[in-house]
Backbone as numpy.savetxt, mean C-alpha at the origin, in Angstrom:
# Nx Ny Nz CAx CAy CAz Cx Cy Cz
-8.68 -0.26 25.20 -8.34 -0.09 23.80 -8.00 -1.45 23.19
-8.60 -1.72 22.05 -8.39 -3.02 21.38 -7.00 -3.11 20.77
-6.55 -4.33 20.62 -5.32 -4.59 19.90 -5.61 -4.37 18.41
-4.70 -3.72 17.67 -4.93 -3.47 16.24 -5.22 -4.74 15.44
-4.68 -5.87 15.86 -4.92 -7.12 15.12 -6.39 -7.50 15.12
-7.14 -7.11 16.16 -8.59 -7.37 16.18 -9.30 -6.60 15.07
-8.89 -5.37 14.87 -9.49 -4.54 13.81 -9.08 -5.09 12.44
-7.81 -5.37 12.26 -7.33 -5.89 10.98 -8.01 -7.21 10.61
-8.26 -8.06 11.58 -8.89 -9.35 11.31 -10.32 -9.20 10.80
-10.98 -8.08 11.12 -12.33 -7.83 10.60 -12.33 -7.60 9.09
-11.21 -7.13 8.57 -11.14 -6.71 7.17 -10.40 -7.69 6.26
-9.63 -8.58 6.85 -8.89 -9.51 6.01 -8.32 -10.67 6.80
-7.88 -11.68 6.08 -7.33 -12.87 6.71 -5.87 -12.66 7.05
-5.48 -13.08 8.25 -4.07 -13.02 8.63 -3.32 -14.11 7.89
-2.19 -13.72 7.31 -1.39 -14.67 6.53 -0.13 -15.10 7.24
0.12 -14.58 8.43 1.31 -14.96 9.17 2.22 -13.79 9.43
3.49 -14.13 9.68 4.49 -13.13 10.02 5.53 -13.01 8.93
6.03 -11.78 8.72 7.24 -11.58 7.94 8.19 -10.84 8.84
9.43 -10.90 8.52 10.44 -10.39 9.43 10.16 -11.07 10.78
10.77 -10.65 11.83 10.39 -11.31 13.09 9.16 -10.68 13.74
8.76 -9.52 13.26 7.73 -8.82 14.04 6.70 -8.05 13.21
6.34 -8.55 12.05 5.34 -7.87 11.23 4.25 -8.87 10.83
3.02 -8.61 11.26 1.89 -9.46 10.89 1.35 -9.01 9.55
0.98 -9.98 8.71 0.48 -9.70 7.37 -1.01 -10.05 7.30
-1.80 -9.11 6.74 -3.22 -9.32 6.52 -3.52 -8.99 5.07
-4.20 -9.88 4.37 -4.63 -9.59 3.00 -6.01 -8.96 3.06
-6.13 -7.78 2.46 -7.37 -7.00 2.51 -7.76 -6.64 1.08
-9.05 -6.71 0.77 -9.55 -6.30 -0.54 -9.37 -4.80 -0.69
-8.99 -4.37 -1.89 -8.77 -2.95 -2.15 -9.98 -2.09 -1.80
-11.16 -2.63 -2.00 -12.38 -1.86 -1.75 -12.60 -1.56 -0.27
-11.85 -2.24 0.62 -12.05 -2.06 2.05 -10.91 -1.32 2.74
-9.88 -0.93 1.97 -8.69 -0.34 2.59 -8.99 0.99 3.30
-9.80 1.83 2.70 -10.09 3.13 3.34 -10.88 2.94 4.63
-11.85 2.05 4.59 -12.65 1.77 5.78 -11.77 1.26 6.92
-10.85 0.36 6.61 -9.92 -0.19 7.60 -9.06 0.91 8.20
-8.45 1.71 7.36 -7.55 2.76 7.85 -8.33 3.79 8.68
-9.53 4.13 8.24 -10.35 5.07 9.02 -10.67 4.50 10.40
-10.95 3.22 10.49 -11.24 2.62 11.79 -10.00 2.63 12.69
-8.84 2.36 12.13 -7.61 2.42 12.93 -7.39 3.83 13.48
-7.60 4.83 12.65 -7.41 6.22 13.08 -8.44 6.60 14.14
-9.68 6.18 13.96 -10.71 6.45 14.99 -10.34 5.82 16.33
-9.86 4.59 16.28 -9.54 3.85 17.50 -8.32 4.40 18.24
-7.27 4.74 17.50 -6.00 5.09 18.13 -5.60 6.56 17.98
-6.27 7.30 17.12 -5.95 8.70 16.91 -4.98 8.90 15.77
-5.11 10.03 15.10 -4.29 10.29 13.90 -2.82 10.46 14.22
-2.47 10.72 15.46 -1.07 10.89 15.82 -0.38 9.59 16.21
-1.14 8.48 16.23 -0.54 7.20 16.63 -0.52 6.17 15.52
-1.14 6.46 14.39 -1.19 5.52 13.27 -0.46 6.16 12.09
0.50 5.42 11.53 1.20 5.98 10.37 1.68 4.88 9.44
1.89 5.25 8.20 2.44 4.35 7.20 3.96 4.51 7.24
4.67 3.40 7.47 6.13 3.47 7.48 6.69 3.34 6.07
6.03 2.52 5.24 6.45 2.39 3.85 5.35 1.67 3.06
5.44 1.78 1.76 4.57 1.03 0.85 5.48 0.34 -0.16
5.28 -0.95 -0.34 6.11 -1.75 -1.24 5.22 -2.34 -2.33
5.65 -2.21 -3.56 4.91 -2.83 -4.67 5.70 -4.00 -5.24
4.99 -5.08 -5.58 5.63 -6.27 -6.13 4.85 -6.71 -7.36
5.53 -6.82 -8.49 4.89 -7.28 -9.72 4.78 -8.80 -9.68
3.58 -9.30 -9.92 3.33 -10.75 -9.93 2.66 -11.12 -11.26
3.42 -11.05 -12.38 2.81 -11.30 -13.69 2.26 -12.72 -13.82
2.87 -13.69 -13.14 2.38 -15.07 -13.22 0.96 -15.20 -12.66
0.56 -14.26 -11.78 -0.79 -14.26 -11.19 -1.68 -13.17 -11.81
-1.09 -12.36 -12.70 -1.85 -11.24 -13.27 -2.16 -10.16 -12.25
-1.29 -10.02 -11.24 -1.55 -9.08 -10.14 -0.32 -8.22 -9.85
-0.59 -7.10 -9.20 0.46 -6.32 -8.55 0.08 -6.32 -7.08
1.03 -6.67 -6.25 0.82 -6.69 -4.80 1.29 -5.36 -4.24
0.43 -4.73 -3.46 0.77 -3.48 -2.78 0.76 -3.78 -1.29
1.92 -3.68 -0.65 2.05 -3.93 0.77 2.19 -2.61 1.49
1.22 -2.33 2.35 1.20 -1.08 3.12 1.61 -1.43 4.54
2.77 -0.94 4.97 3.26 -1.23 6.31 2.80 -0.12 7.26
2.01 -0.53 8.25 1.40 0.42 9.18 1.94 0.15 10.58
2.25 1.22 11.27 2.65 1.17 12.67 1.57 1.85 13.49
1.26 1.27 14.64 0.37 1.89 15.62 1.21 2.09 16.86
1.54 3.34 17.17 2.44 3.61 18.29 1.88 3.04 19.58
2.75 2.36 20.32 2.36 1.72 21.57 1.99 0.26 21.41
1.98 -0.23 20.16 1.65 -1.63 19.89 2.74 -2.27 19.06
3.02 -3.51 19.35 3.91 -4.34 18.55 3.15 -5.60 18.25
3.30 -6.24 17.15 4.24 -5.95 16.08 3.71 -4.88 15.14
4.46 -4.65 14.07 3.98 -3.79 12.99 3.02 -4.62 12.15
2.32 -3.96 11.24 1.31 -4.64 10.42 1.57 -4.34 8.95
1.41 -5.38 8.14 1.49 -5.24 6.69 0.13 -5.56 6.12
-0.44 -4.60 5.41 -1.72 -4.81 4.76 -1.42 -5.08 3.28
-1.69 -6.31 2.87 -1.42 -6.73 1.50 -2.69 -6.55 0.67
-2.55 -5.80 -0.43 -3.66 -5.58 -1.35 -3.20 -6.06 -2.73
-4.02 -6.88 -3.38 -3.72 -7.36 -4.73 -4.62 -6.62 -5.72
-3.99 -6.03 -6.74 -4.76 -5.32 -7.77 -4.45 -5.96 -9.13
-5.40 -5.90 -10.08 -5.14 -6.50 -11.39 -3.97 -5.81 -12.09
-3.09 -6.58 -12.65 -1.91 -6.03 -13.32 -2.29 -5.21 -14.54
-3.36 -5.58 -15.24 -3.75 -4.87 -16.45 -4.54 -3.58 -16.15
-4.96 -3.38 -14.93 -5.63 -2.14 -14.52 -5.40 -1.95 -13.01
-4.14 -1.63 -12.65 -3.78 -1.59 -11.24 -4.28 -0.33 -10.52
-5.48 -0.43 -9.99 -6.10 0.71 -9.30 -6.54 0.30 -7.91
-6.40 1.25 -6.99 -6.94 1.06 -5.65 -7.16 2.43 -5.02
-8.00 2.51 -4.00 -8.24 3.81 -3.37 -6.99 4.31 -2.64
-6.77 5.61 -2.70 -5.70 6.24 -1.96 -6.09 6.36 -0.50
-5.09 6.33 0.37 -5.34 6.60 1.80 -4.60 7.84 2.26
-4.03 8.59 1.32 -3.18 9.73 1.68 -3.95 10.84 2.39
-5.24 10.97 2.13 -6.03 11.99 2.82 -6.33 11.59 4.26
-6.24 10.30 4.57 -6.46 9.81 5.92 -5.13 9.75 6.67
-4.12 9.19 6.01 -2.77 9.08 6.58 -1.78 9.73 5.61
-1.46 11.00 5.83 -0.52 11.69 4.92 0.82 10.98 4.78
1.18 10.16 5.75 2.45 9.42 5.67 2.47 8.41 4.52
1.33 8.19 3.87 1.27 7.28 2.71 1.71 7.95 1.41
1.90 9.26 1.42 2.14 10.00 0.17 3.34 9.48 -0.62
4.50 9.41 -0.01 5.71 9.02 -0.75 5.57 7.59 -1.28
5.02 6.70 -0.48 4.85 5.31 -0.92 3.89 5.19 -2.10
2.79 5.95 -2.05 1.84 5.93 -3.18 2.49 6.51 -4.43
3.23 7.60 -4.29 3.91 8.18 -5.45 4.92 7.21 -6.06
5.67 6.53 -5.21 6.67 5.59 -5.70 6.02 4.40 -6.40
5.00 3.79 -5.78 4.34 2.63 -6.41 3.71 3.02 -7.75
3.22 4.25 -7.84 2.67 4.72 -9.10 3.76 4.89 -10.15
4.87 5.51 -9.75 5.94 5.83 -10.68 6.68 4.59 -11.19
6.90 3.60 -10.34 7.73 2.46 -10.74 6.93 1.23 -11.17
5.62 1.17 -10.79 4.80 0.00 -11.15 3.51 0.37 -11.88
3.12 1.63 -11.84 1.91 2.05 -12.53 0.63 1.90 -11.73
0.74 1.70 -10.41 -0.46 1.59 -9.58 -1.10 2.98 -9.47
-2.38 3.06 -9.77 -3.12 4.32 -9.68 -3.86 4.33 -8.34
-3.52 5.28 -7.50 -4.19 5.44 -6.21 -5.27 6.49 -6.39
-6.49 6.00 -6.57 -7.62 6.87 -6.89 -7.91 7.82 -5.72
-7.99 9.11 -6.05 -8.23 10.12 -5.05 -6.97 10.85 -4.59
-5.80 10.36 -4.97 -4.55 11.04 -4.62 -4.32 12.15 -5.63
-4.55 13.39 -5.20 -4.43 14.54 -6.10 -2.97 14.88 -6.42
-2.03 14.25 -5.74 -0.61 14.52 -5.97 0.03 13.53 -6.95
-0.72 12.55 -7.42 -0.17 11.51 -8.28 0.31 12.10 -9.61
1.56 11.83 -9.95 2.12 12.31 -11.20 3.37 11.49 -11.51
3.84 11.67 -12.73 5.10 11.07 -13.15 5.89 12.12 -13.90
7.16 12.09 -13.92 8.02 11.26 -13.10 8.22 11.86 -11.70
8.49 11.01 -10.76 8.87 11.42 -9.42 10.25 10.83 -9.14
10.34 9.51 -9.23 11.60 8.82 -8.95 12.26 8.28 -10.23
11.46 8.04 -11.25 11.92 7.44 -12.50 12.42 8.55 -13.44
13.52 8.33 -14.15 13.99 9.34 -15.09 12.94 9.67 -16.16
12.94 10.89 -16.60 11.96 11.39 -17.59 11.96 10.53 -18.85
13.12 10.11 -19.32 13.17 9.33 -20.57 12.47 7.97 -20.43
12.39 7.43 -19.25 11.64 6.18 -19.03 10.16 6.48 -18.84
9.85 7.46 -18.01 8.44 7.80 -17.74 7.72 8.26 -19.00
8.42 9.01 -19.85 7.78 9.54 -21.07 7.37 8.43 -22.03
7.97 7.25 -21.90 7.61 6.11 -22.74 6.47 5.29 -22.14
6.00 5.70 -20.96 4.93 4.94 -20.29 5.42 3.63 -19.71
6.73 3.54 -19.47 7.33 2.31 -18.95 7.41 2.37 -17.43
7.32 1.20 -16.81 7.39 1.08 -15.35 8.53 0.14 -15.00
9.65 0.66 -14.48 10.87 -0.13 -14.34 10.84 -1.28 -13.35
9.88 -1.35 -12.45 9.83 -2.50 -11.54 8.86 -3.58 -12.02
8.33 -3.43 -13.21 7.53 -4.51 -13.79 8.49 -5.52 -14.41
8.15 -6.77 -14.25 9.06 -7.85 -14.70 9.31 -7.82 -16.21
8.37 -7.26 -16.98 8.55 -7.22 -18.43 9.24 -5.94 -18.91
9.75 -5.13 -18.01 10.45 -3.90 -18.38 11.77 -4.26 -19.06
12.01 -3.61 -20.19 13.26 -3.83 -20.94 14.10 -2.56 -20.88
15.37 -2.71 -20.62 16.29 -1.58 -20.54 16.67 -1.15 -21.94
């Protein structure tokens, strides 16, 4: 069985380590589903899961960074798949149908940053954000959000 880093390296460039034990790979949004499907084929659906998804607003670059933290049971370190989407149209394919553990992270990134995970039939607002903020179309983790 291959090390997961071999598979990840096929899809994106390794950017180094964060924390003491998480490898980061930048992957194009158009390849995320293919990557996740290959991980599941290689290790099985019961050994690959999303531990969290983190969104970061990068207005100076015109991007929103979506970090998908993936664990493959039996392998260390953990892996962070970094995807950059345009801030003015933050869309990327959903992986929730492949890895259901991505659901809460996709819902949160959508609710607080406006990232649209195409194909996620559960995407809606509000989930975590109060109705009075969501009803205005505001995203509280964007740097230009005003209270």
